[in-house]
Short mmCIF file of C-alpha atoms in Angstrom, two decimals:
data_model
loop_
_atom_site.label_atom_id
_atom_site.label_comp_id
_atom_site.label_asym_id
_atom_site.label_seq_id
_atom_site.Cartn_x
_atom_site.Cartn_y
_atom_site.Cartn_z
CA MET A 13 -134.27 -64.75 61.55
CA ALA A 14 -135.86 -63.91 64.95
CA GLU A 15 -137.27 -60.76 63.94
CA GLY A 16 -141.19 -60.85 64.06
CA LYS A 17 -140.99 -64.21 65.63
CA VAL A 18 -140.24 -63.07 69.03
CA LYS A 19 -142.06 -60.78 71.49
CA GLY A 20 -141.41 -58.59 74.55
CA SER A 21 -137.83 -58.17 76.06
CA VAL A 22 -136.46 -60.59 73.36
CA ALA A 23 -137.74 -58.46 70.66
CA GLN A 24 -136.29 -55.28 72.36
CA GLU A 25 -132.84 -57.10 72.48
CA VAL A 26 -132.97 -57.95 68.74
CA TYR A 27 -133.75 -54.44 68.03
CA SER A 28 -131.23 -53.21 70.39
CA ILE A 29 -128.36 -55.37 68.57
CA ARG A 30 -129.52 -54.28 65.22
CA ASN A 31 -129.47 -50.72 66.03
CA ILE A 32 -125.73 -51.18 67.02
CA LEU A 33 -124.90 -53.08 64.06
CA GLU A 34 -126.64 -50.81 61.54
CA ASN A 35 -125.38 -47.75 62.94
CA THR A 36 -123.43 -45.57 60.46
CA CYS A 37 -120.85 -44.27 63.01
CA LYS A 38 -117.58 -46.34 63.65
CA PHE A 39 -118.06 -49.74 65.14
CA THR A 40 -116.03 -49.64 68.30
CA GLN A 41 -114.58 -52.59 70.34
CA GLU A 42 -117.00 -51.72 73.09
CA GLU A 43 -119.96 -52.08 70.84
CA GLU A 44 -118.43 -55.32 69.68
CA GLN A 45 -118.03 -56.61 72.93
CA LEU A 46 -121.76 -55.59 73.83
CA VAL A 47 -123.06 -57.25 70.63
CA HIS A 48 -121.22 -60.64 71.42
CA LYS A 49 -122.61 -60.64 74.97
CA LYS A 50 -126.10 -59.80 73.89
CA MET A 51 -125.97 -62.36 71.00
CA ASP A 52 -124.75 -65.03 73.64
CA ALA A 53 -127.73 -64.11 75.72
CA LEU A 54 -130.11 -64.58 72.80
CA LYS A 55 -128.62 -67.68 71.76
CA ALA A 56 -129.74 -69.22 75.19
CA THR A 57 -133.37 -67.93 74.58
CA ILE A 58 -133.75 -68.51 70.92
CA PRO A 59 -133.12 -71.78 69.02
CA CYS A 60 -130.28 -71.34 66.39
CA SER A 61 -131.35 -74.37 64.47
CA GLY A 62 -133.90 -72.67 62.35
CA LEU A 63 -136.54 -75.21 63.42
CA GLY A 64 -138.11 -72.66 65.75
CA ILE A 65 -137.77 -75.09 68.83
CA SER A 66 -135.32 -75.39 71.61
CA GLU A 67 -132.57 -78.04 71.68
CA LYS A 68 -134.20 -79.76 74.59
CA GLU A 69 -137.68 -80.00 72.53
CA ARG A 70 -135.66 -81.16 69.54
CA VAL A 71 -134.00 -83.88 71.54
CA LYS A 72 -137.46 -85.02 72.79
CA ILE A 73 -139.06 -85.19 69.57
CA VAL A 74 -136.37 -87.14 68.00
CA SER A 75 -136.22 -89.52 70.98
CA ALA A 76 -140.00 -90.10 70.87
CA MET A 77 -140.09 -90.81 67.29
CA GLY A 78 -137.58 -93.45 67.62
CA PHE A 79 -136.13 -93.11 64.08
CA PRO A 80 -132.56 -94.01 63.42
CA ARG A 81 -130.62 -91.06 61.82
CA GLY A 82 -131.41 -89.76 58.42
CA HIS A 83 -135.16 -90.06 58.48
CA TRP A 84 -136.22 -86.24 58.84
CA PHE A 85 -136.65 -84.78 55.37
CA ASN A 86 -137.98 -82.23 52.97
CA GLN A 87 -134.44 -82.04 52.18
CA LEU A 88 -132.05 -84.16 54.62
CA ALA A 89 -132.71 -82.27 58.01
CA SER A 90 -129.35 -83.22 59.62
CA GLU A 91 -130.27 -80.34 62.36
CA MET A 92 -133.03 -82.64 63.61
CA ASP A 93 -130.74 -85.81 64.16
CA GLY A 94 -127.25 -85.04 63.04
CA ALA A 95 -127.69 -87.36 60.05
CA GLN A 96 -124.99 -86.94 57.44
CA HIS A 97 -126.96 -88.82 54.56
CA PRO A 98 -130.46 -90.21 54.06
CA ALA A 99 -131.66 -93.29 56.02
CA TRP A 100 -132.39 -95.05 52.72
CA SER A 101 -129.46 -93.81 50.59
CA ASP A 102 -126.75 -96.18 49.16
CA THR A 103 -124.18 -94.57 51.79
CA ALA A 104 -126.53 -95.50 54.64
CA ASN A 105 -127.08 -99.09 53.45
CA ASN A 106 -123.37 -99.54 52.97
CA LEU A 107 -122.44 -98.21 56.20
CA MET A 108 -125.29 -100.08 58.03
CA ASN A 109 -124.04 -103.34 56.32
CA PHE A 110 -120.36 -102.54 57.32
CA GLU A 111 -121.54 -101.71 60.89
CA GLU A 112 -123.34 -105.31 60.93
CA ILE A 113 -120.61 -107.03 59.58
CA ARG A 114 -118.26 -105.57 62.26
CA ARG A 115 -120.58 -106.59 65.16
CA MET A 116 -120.36 -110.29 63.74
CA ILE A 117 -116.59 -110.30 63.79
#
């Protein structure tokens, strides 16, 4: 996913990992450990959500918009706000009603 979207040293790391994984020789335990180490380092640099933004940026955007869960859409974009269902679905309405009733009790 990162290929073509990153530059410099990060692109070199992606290329390095691909070379190890696409090598036709036997995949050694040392190579596996190296790939895991490099992938962990990349996860800290490249967002894994597919949104193209960092987790910190995602949280800021969701907070700034102030929408309750379930408002991010083309399809339900649960990676934005963690929603399990659309905000205006029957599931949401029933759950919201249930939560309101529980607060009143």
